[in-house]
Tab-separated table of C-alpha atoms and ligand atoms in Angstrom:
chain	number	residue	atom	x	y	z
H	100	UNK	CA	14.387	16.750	-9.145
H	101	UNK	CA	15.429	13.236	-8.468
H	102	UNK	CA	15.345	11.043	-11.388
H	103	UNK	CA	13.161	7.862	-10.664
H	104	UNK	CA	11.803	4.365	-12.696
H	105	UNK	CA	9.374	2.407	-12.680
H	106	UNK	CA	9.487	-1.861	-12.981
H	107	UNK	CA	5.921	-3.140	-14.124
H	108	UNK	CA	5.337	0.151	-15.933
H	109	UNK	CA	2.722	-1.709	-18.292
H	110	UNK	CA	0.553	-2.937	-15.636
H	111	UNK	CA	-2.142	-2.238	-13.267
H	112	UNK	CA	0.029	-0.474	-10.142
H	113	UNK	CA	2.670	1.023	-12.555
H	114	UNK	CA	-0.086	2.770	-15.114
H	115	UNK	CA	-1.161	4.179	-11.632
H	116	UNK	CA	2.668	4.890	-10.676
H	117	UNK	CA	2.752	7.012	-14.042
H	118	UNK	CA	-0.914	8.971	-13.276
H	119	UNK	CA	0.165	9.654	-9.324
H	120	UNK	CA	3.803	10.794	-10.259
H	121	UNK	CA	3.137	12.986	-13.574
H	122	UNK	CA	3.985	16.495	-12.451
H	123	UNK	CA	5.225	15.575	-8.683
H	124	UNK	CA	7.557	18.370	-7.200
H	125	UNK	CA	9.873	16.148	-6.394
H	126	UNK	CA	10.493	13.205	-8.758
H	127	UNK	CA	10.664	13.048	-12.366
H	128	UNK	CA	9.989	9.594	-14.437
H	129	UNK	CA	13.114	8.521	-16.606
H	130	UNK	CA	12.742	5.197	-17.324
H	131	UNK	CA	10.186	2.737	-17.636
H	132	UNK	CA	10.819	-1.447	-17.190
H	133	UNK	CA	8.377	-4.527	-18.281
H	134	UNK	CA	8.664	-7.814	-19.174
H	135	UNK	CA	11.227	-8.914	-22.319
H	136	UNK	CA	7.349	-8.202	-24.328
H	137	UNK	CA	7.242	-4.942	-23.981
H	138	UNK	CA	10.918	-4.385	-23.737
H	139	UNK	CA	12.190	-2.260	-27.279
H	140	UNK	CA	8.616	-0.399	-27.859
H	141	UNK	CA	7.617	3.132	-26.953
H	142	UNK	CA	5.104	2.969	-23.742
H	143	UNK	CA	2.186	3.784	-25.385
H	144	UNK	CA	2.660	1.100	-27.680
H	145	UNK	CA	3.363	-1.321	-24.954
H	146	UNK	CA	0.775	-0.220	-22.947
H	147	UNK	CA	-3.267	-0.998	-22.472
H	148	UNK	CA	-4.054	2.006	-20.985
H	149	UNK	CA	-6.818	1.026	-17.806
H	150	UNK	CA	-6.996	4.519	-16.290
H	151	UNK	CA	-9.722	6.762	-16.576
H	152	UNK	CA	-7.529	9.856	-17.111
H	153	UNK	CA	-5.478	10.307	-20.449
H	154	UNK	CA	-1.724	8.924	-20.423
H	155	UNK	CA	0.465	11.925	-19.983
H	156	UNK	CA	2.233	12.871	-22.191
H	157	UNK	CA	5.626	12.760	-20.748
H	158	UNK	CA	5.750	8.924	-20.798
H	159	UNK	CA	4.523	8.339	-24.212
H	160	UNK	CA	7.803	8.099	-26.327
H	161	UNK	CA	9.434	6.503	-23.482
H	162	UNK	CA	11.195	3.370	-24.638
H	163	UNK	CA	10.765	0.610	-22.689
H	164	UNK	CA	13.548	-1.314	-21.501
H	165	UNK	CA	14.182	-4.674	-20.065
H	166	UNK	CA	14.143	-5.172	-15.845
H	167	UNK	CA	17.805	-5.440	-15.697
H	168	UNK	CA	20.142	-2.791	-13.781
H	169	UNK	CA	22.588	-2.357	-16.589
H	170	UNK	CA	19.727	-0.875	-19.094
H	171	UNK	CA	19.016	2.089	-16.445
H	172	UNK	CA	20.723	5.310	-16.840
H	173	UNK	CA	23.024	5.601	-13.128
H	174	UNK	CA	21.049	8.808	-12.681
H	175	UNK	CA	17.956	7.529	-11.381
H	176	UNK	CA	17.802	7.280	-7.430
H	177	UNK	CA	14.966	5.519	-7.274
H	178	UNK	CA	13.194	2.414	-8.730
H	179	UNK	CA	9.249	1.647	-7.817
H	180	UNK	CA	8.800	-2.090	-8.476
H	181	UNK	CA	5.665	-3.573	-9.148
H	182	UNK	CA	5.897	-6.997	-10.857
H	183	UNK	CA	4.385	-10.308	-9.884
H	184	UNK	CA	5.888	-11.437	-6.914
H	185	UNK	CA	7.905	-14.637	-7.916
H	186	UNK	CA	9.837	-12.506	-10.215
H	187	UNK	CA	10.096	-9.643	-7.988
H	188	UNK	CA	11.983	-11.909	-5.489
H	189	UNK	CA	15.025	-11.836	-7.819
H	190	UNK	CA	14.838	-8.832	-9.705
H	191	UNK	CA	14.383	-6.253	-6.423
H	192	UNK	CA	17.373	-7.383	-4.774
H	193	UNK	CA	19.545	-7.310	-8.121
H	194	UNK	CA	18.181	-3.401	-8.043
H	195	UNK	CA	18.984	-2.828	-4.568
H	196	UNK	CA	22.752	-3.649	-5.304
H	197	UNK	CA	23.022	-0.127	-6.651
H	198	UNK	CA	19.031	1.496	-6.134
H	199	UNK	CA	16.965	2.534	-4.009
H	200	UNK	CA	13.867	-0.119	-4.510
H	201	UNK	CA	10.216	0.683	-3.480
H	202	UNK	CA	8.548	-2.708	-4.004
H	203	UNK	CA	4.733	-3.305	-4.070
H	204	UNK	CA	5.222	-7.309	-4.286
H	205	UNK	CA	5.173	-9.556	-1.397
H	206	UNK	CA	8.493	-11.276	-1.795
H	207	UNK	CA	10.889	-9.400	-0.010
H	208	UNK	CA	8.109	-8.097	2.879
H	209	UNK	CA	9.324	-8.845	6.685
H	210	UNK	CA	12.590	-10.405	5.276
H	211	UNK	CA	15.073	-8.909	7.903
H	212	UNK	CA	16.528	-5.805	7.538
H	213	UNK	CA	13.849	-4.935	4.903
H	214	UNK	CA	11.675	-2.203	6.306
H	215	UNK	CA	7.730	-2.952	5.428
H	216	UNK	CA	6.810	0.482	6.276
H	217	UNK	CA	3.668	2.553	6.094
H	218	UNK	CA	4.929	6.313	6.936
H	219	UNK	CA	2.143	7.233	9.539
H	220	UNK	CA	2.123	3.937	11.205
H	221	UNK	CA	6.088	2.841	11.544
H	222	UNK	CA	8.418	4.956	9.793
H	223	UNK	CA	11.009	4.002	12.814
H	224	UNK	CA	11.394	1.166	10.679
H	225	UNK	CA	13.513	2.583	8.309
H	226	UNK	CA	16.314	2.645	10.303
H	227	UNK	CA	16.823	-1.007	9.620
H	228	UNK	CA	18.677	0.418	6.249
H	229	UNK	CA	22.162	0.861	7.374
H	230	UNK	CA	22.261	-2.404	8.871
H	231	UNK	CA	20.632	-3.921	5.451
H	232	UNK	CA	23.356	-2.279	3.236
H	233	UNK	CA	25.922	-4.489	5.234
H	234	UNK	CA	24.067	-7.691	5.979
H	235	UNK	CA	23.633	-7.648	2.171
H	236	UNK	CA	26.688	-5.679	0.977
H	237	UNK	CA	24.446	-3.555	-0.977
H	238	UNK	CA	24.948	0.320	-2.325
H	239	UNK	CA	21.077	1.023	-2.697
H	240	UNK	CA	18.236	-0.639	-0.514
H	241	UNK	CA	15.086	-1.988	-0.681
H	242	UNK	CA	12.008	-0.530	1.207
H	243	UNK	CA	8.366	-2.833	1.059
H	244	UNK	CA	4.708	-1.356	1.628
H	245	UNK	CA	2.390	-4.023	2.595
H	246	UNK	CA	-0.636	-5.630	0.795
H	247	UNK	CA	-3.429	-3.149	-0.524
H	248	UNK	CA	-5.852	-4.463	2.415
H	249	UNK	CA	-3.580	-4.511	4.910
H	250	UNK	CA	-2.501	-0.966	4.289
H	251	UNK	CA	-6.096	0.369	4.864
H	252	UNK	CA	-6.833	-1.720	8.189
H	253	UNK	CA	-3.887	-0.522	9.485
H	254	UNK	CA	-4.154	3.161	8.730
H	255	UNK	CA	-7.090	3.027	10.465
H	256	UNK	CA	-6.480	0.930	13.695
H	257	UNK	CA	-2.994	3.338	14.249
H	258	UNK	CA	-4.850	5.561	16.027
H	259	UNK	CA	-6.731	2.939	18.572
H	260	UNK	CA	-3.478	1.137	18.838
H	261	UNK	CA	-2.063	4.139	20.546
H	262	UNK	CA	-5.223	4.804	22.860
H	263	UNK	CA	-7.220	2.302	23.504
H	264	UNK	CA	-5.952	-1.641	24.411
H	265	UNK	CA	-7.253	-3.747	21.595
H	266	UNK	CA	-7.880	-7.335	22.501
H	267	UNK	CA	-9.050	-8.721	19.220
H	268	UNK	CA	-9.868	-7.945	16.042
H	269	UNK	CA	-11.782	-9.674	13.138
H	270	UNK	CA	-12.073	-8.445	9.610
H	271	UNK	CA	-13.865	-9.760	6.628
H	272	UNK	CA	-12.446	-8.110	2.911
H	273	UNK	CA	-15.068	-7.161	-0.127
H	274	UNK	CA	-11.836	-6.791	-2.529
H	275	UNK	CA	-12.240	-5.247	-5.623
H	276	UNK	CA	-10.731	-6.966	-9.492
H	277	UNK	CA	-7.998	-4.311	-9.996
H	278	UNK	CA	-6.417	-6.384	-6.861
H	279	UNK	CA	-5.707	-9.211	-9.330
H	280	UNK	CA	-3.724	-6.894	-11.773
H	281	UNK	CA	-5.362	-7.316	-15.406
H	282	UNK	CA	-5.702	-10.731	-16.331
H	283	UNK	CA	-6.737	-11.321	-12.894
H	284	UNK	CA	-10.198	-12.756	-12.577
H	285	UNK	CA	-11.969	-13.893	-15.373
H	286	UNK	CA	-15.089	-11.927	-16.097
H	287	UNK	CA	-17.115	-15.117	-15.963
H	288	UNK	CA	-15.553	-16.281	-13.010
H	289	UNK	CA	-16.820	-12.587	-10.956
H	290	UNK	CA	-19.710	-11.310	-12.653
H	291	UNK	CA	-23.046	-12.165	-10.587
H	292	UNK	CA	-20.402	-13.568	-8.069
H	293	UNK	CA	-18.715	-13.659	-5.115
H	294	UNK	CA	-15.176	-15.562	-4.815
H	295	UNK	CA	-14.098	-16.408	-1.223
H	296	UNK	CA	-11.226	-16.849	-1.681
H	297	UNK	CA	-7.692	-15.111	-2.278
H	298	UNK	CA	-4.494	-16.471	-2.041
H	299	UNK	CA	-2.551	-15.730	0.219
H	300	UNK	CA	-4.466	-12.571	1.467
H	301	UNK	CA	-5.241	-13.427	4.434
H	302	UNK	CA	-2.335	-14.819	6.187
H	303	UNK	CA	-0.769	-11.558	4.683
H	304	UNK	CA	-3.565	-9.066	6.595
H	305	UNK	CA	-2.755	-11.138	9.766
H	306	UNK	CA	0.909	-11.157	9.675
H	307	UNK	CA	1.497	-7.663	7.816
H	308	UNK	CA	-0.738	-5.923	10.213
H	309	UNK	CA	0.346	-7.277	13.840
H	310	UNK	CA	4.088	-6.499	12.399
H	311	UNK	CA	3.350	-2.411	11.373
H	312	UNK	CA	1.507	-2.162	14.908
H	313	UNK	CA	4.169	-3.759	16.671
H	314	UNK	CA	6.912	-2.298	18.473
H	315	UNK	CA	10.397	-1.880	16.564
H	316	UNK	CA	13.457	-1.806	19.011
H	317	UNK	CA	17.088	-2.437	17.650
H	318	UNK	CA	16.249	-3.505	14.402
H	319	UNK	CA	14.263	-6.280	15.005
H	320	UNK	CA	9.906	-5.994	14.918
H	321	UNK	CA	8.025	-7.453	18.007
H	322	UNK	CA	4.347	-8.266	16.802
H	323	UNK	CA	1.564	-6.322	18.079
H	324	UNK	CA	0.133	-8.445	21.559
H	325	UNK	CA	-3.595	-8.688	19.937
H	326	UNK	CA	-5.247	-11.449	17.749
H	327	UNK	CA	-6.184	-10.323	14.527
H	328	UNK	CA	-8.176	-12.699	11.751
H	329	UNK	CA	-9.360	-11.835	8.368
H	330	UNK	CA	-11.655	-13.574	5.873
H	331	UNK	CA	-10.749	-12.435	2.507
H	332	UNK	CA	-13.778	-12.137	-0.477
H	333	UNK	CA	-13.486	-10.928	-3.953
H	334	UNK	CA	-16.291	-8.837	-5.629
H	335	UNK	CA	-17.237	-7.773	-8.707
H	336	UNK	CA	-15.836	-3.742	-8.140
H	337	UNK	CA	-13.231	-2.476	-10.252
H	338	UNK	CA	-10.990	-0.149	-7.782
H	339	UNK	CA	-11.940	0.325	-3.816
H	340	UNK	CA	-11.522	-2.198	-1.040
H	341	UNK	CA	-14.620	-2.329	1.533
H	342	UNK	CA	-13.662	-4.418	4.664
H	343	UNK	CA	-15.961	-5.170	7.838
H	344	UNK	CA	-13.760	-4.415	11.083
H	345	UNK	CA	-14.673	-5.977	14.589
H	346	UNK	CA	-12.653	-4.973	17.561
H	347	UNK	CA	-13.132	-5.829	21.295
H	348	UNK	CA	-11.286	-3.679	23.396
H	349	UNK	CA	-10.139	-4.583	27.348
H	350	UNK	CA	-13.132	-2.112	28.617
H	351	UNK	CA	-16.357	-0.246	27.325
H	352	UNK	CA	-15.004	2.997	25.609
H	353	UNK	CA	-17.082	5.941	24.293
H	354	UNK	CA	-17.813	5.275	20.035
H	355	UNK	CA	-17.571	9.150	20.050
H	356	UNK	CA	-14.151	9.288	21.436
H	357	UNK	CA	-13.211	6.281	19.197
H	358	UNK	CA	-14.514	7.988	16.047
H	359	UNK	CA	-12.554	11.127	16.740
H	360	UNK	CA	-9.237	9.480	17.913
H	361	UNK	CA	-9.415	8.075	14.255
H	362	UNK	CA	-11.071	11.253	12.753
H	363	UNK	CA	-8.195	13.566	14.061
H	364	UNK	CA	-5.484	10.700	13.618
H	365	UNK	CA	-2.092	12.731	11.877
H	366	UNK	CA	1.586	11.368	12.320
H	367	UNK	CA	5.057	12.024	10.778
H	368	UNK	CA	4.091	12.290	6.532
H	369	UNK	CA	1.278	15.336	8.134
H	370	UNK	CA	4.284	16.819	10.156
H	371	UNK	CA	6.797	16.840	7.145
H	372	UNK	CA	3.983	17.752	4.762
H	373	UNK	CA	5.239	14.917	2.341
H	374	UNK	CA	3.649	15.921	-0.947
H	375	UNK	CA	1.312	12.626	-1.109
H	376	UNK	CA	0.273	12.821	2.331
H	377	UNK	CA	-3.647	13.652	2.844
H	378	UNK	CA	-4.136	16.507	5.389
H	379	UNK	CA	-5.918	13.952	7.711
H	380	UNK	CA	-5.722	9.982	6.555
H	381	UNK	CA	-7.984	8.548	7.977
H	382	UNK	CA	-12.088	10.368	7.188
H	383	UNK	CA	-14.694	9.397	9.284
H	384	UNK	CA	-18.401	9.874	7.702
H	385	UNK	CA	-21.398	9.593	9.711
H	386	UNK	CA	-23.813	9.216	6.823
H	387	UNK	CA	-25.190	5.338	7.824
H	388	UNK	CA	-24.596	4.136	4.435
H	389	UNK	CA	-21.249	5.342	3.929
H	390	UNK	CA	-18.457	4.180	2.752
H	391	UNK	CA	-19.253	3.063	-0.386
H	392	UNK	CA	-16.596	1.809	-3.003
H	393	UNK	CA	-17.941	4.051	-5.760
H	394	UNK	CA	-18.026	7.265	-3.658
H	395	UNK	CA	-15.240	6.947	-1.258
H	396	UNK	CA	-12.150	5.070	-2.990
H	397	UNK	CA	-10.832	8.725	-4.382
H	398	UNK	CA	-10.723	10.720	-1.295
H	399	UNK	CA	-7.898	13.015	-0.839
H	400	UNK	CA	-6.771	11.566	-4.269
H	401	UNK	CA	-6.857	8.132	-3.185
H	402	UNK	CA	-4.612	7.997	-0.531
H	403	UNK	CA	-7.213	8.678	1.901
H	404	UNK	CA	-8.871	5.719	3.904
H	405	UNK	CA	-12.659	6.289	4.402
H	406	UNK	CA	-14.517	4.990	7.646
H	407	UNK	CA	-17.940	4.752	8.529
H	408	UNK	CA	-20.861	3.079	10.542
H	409	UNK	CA	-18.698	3.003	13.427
H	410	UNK	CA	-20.989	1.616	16.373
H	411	UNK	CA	-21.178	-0.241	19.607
H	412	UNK	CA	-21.621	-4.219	18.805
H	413	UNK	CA	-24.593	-5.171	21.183
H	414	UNK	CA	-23.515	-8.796	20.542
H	415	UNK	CA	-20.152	-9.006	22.629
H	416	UNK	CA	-19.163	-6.732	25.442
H	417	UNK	CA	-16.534	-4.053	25.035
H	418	UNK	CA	-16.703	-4.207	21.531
H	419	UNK	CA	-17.704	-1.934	18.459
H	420	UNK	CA	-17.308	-2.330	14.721
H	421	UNK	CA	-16.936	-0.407	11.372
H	422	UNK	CA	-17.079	-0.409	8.129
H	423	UNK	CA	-13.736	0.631	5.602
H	424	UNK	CA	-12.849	1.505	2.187
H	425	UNK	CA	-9.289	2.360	1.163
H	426	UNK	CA	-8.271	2.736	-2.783
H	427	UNK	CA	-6.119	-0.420	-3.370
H	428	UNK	CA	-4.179	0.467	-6.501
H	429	UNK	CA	-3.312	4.050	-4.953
H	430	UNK	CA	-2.976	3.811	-1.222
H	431	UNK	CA	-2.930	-0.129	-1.176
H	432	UNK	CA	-0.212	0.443	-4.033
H	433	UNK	CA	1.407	2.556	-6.053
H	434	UNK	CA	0.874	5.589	-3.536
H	435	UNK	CA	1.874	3.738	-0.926
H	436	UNK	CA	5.389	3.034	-2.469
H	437	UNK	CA	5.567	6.954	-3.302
H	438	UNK	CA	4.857	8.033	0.309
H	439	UNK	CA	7.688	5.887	1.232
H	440	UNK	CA	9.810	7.152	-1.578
H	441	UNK	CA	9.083	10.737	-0.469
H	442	UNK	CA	9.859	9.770	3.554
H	443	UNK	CA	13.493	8.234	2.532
H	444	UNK	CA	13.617	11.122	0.139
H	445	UNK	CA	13.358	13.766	3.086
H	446	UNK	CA	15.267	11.622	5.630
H	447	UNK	CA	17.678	9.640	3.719
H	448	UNK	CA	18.318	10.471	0.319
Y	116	NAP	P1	-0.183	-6.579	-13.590
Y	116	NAP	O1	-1.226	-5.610	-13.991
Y	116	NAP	O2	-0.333	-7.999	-14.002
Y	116	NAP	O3	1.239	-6.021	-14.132
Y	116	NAP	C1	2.410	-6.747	-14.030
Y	116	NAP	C2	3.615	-5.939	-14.528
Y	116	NAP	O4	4.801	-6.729	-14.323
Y	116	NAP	C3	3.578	-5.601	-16.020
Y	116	NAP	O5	4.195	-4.343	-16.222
Y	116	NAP	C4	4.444	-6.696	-16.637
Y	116	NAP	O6	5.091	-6.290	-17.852
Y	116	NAP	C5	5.503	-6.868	-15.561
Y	116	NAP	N1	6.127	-8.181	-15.612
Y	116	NAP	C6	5.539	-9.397	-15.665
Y	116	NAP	N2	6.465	-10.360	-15.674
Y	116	NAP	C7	7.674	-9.755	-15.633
Y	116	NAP	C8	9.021	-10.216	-15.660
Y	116	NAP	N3	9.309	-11.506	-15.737
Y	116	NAP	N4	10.002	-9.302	-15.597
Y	116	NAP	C9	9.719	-7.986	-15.530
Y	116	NAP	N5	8.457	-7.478	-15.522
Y	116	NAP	C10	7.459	-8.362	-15.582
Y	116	NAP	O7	0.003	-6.625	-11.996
Y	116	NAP	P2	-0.295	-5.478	-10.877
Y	116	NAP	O8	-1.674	-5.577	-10.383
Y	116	NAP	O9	0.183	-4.167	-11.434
Y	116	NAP	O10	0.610	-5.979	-9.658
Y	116	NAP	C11	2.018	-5.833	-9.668
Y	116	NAP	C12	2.568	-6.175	-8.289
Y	116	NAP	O11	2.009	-5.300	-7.309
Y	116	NAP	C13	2.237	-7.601	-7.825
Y	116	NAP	O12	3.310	-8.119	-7.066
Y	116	NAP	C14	1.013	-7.395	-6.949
Y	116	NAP	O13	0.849	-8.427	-6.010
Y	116	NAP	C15	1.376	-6.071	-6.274
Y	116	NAP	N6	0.233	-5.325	-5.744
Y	116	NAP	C16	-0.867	-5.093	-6.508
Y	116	NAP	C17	-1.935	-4.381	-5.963
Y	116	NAP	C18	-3.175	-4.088	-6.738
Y	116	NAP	O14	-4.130	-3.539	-6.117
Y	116	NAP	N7	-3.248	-4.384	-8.045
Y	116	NAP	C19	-1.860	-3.913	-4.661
Y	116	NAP	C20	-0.719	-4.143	-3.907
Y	116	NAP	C21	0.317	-4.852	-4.472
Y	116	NAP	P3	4.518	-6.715	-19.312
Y	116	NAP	O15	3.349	-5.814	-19.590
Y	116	NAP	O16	5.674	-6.450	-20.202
Y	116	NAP	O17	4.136	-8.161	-19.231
């Protein structure tokens, strides 16, 4: 078993962290980080539990400590960071000297030499590592997964990346409150409400996503050649991302082919039969009013990505659109950051 941690244990992505990794084959949760508040306590006091399943266990008695290197024990390989992002900037890096980091924030993503890396769409990216130990004269390293709605979009365009020639795409976000971490939104400020507006999120779902479908040669990423823009909206749904997806292609293709390309869509986590990978990631329902938030966030225990309502667009030639719903705190987060974990874990560790 390799020993791992977990920064941001009391929040929103690291109370998932605990639920996803509680009896994986592979890694076993020693030590659990937070903010100075929570630092000295036993988890469970620490903790607001937000989950619908019970806290295991395991984790209860677990004293917190303090996000420093020198409180964790030099057994644990690996660290899964998820802290706000203006603290994450300093505190992954000061891991890294002697970790292995999986970070959730945003701070460190497409900084060179640090891989953001979803394991079905650019795993190549990893090999930036070696040259990231020496730029930074680090022992550990630092791996990113991208934002929780970028994550989705791209799991699902992967597969018409690699067949079909995308000229554009357009997406609009209905993001759900868990996005926000716990203090978030105010309930005032969503209930009966719509907020357009998210910081940040969009310029991340353009830049993230062109990077992961670009083309990685020699260390360095060269954007995907498409136009992608994204309108970002956040509604009043506790866990599951829905986001509208419009894509014109160079030439009329068949919505059939298009819905199997994505239906049948496996890559390198399906090949090594990482333990968090789902059999197929991407599930394509034909039902007309699916996906739905409520019913579709948990497939394949969250880390699947559910499409539906995919259909010519009579408006513009050449072009069809769909409908998405990916579970943000699981495969938009803390699974995300475990995939990864198990990848390096199979091909690095
Ligand atoms: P959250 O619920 O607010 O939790 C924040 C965590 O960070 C808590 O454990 C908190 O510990 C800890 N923390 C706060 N300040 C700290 C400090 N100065 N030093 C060390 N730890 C500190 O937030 P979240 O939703 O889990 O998000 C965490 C990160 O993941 C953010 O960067 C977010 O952008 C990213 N992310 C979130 C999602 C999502 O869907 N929620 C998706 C992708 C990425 P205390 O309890 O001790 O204060």
């Amino acid at each position: 078993m390799v020993d791992v941690g977990i920064i941001g244990a009391t929040g929103m992505v690291g109370q998932n962290f605990i639920r996803l990794l509680d009896q994986h084959p592979d890694f076993e949760i020693t030590t659990l980080l937070a903010s100075e508040k929570s630092a000295g306590k036993r988890y469970e006091d620490a903790t607001t539990w937000l989950l619908d399943s019970e806290m295991p266990e395991s984790v209860k008695d677990i004293k917190v400590v303090e996000s420093n290197p020198d409180k964790v024990d030099k057994n644990v390989e690996i660290l899964f960071s998820s802290i706000p992002s203006d603290f994450a900037a300093k505190i992954d890096p000061d891991f890294a000297k002697e970790f292995v980091v999986a970070s959730n924030a945003s701070a460190m993503r497409m900084k060179p030499h640090i891989p953001l890396c979803i394991p079905e769409v650019n795993p190549e990216t990893l090999d930036m590592i070696d040259d990231q130990q020496k730029a930074y004269d680090w022992d550990g390293f630092l791996v990113t997964n991208p934002n929780c709605s970028t994550i989705a979009l791209t799991l699902t365009l992967k597969p018409l990346v690699d067949n079909f020639n995308i000229n554009r795409i357009y997406v609009s976000t209905m993001q759900a409150l868990s996005g926000a971490g716990y203090n978030g939104v105010p309930s005032m400020g969503i209930l009966d409400n719509v907020i357009p507006y998210i910081g940040q999120e969009e310029e991340k779902m353009e830049s993230e996503s062109l990077y992961l479908l670009g083309d990685y040669e020699n260390g360095v990423v060269k954007d995907a050649p498409f136009n992608l823009s994204a309108s970002c909206h956040r509604v009043a749904v506790i866990n599951g991302h829905t986001e509208a997806v419009f894509i014109e292609l160079d030439k009329e293709e068949d919505i059939d082919d298009i819905k199997s390309k994505m239906a049948n869509f496996q890559a390198l986590p399906q090949e090594l039969g990482l333990p968090s990978a789902p059999e197929y990631p991407v599930i394509v329902k034909d039902e007309v009013d699916r996906p739905q938030p409520r019913l579709d966030r948990d497939a394949c225990n969250g880390m699947g990505v559910t499409v539906g309502r995919v259909r010519k667009d009579q408006a513009f030639p050449n072009s069809f659109k769909y409908v998405l719903v990916g579970h943000n705190t699981i495969r938009g987060a803390a699974g995300a950051s475990i995939l990864n974990a198990e990848l390096i874990n199979e091909r690095i560790l």
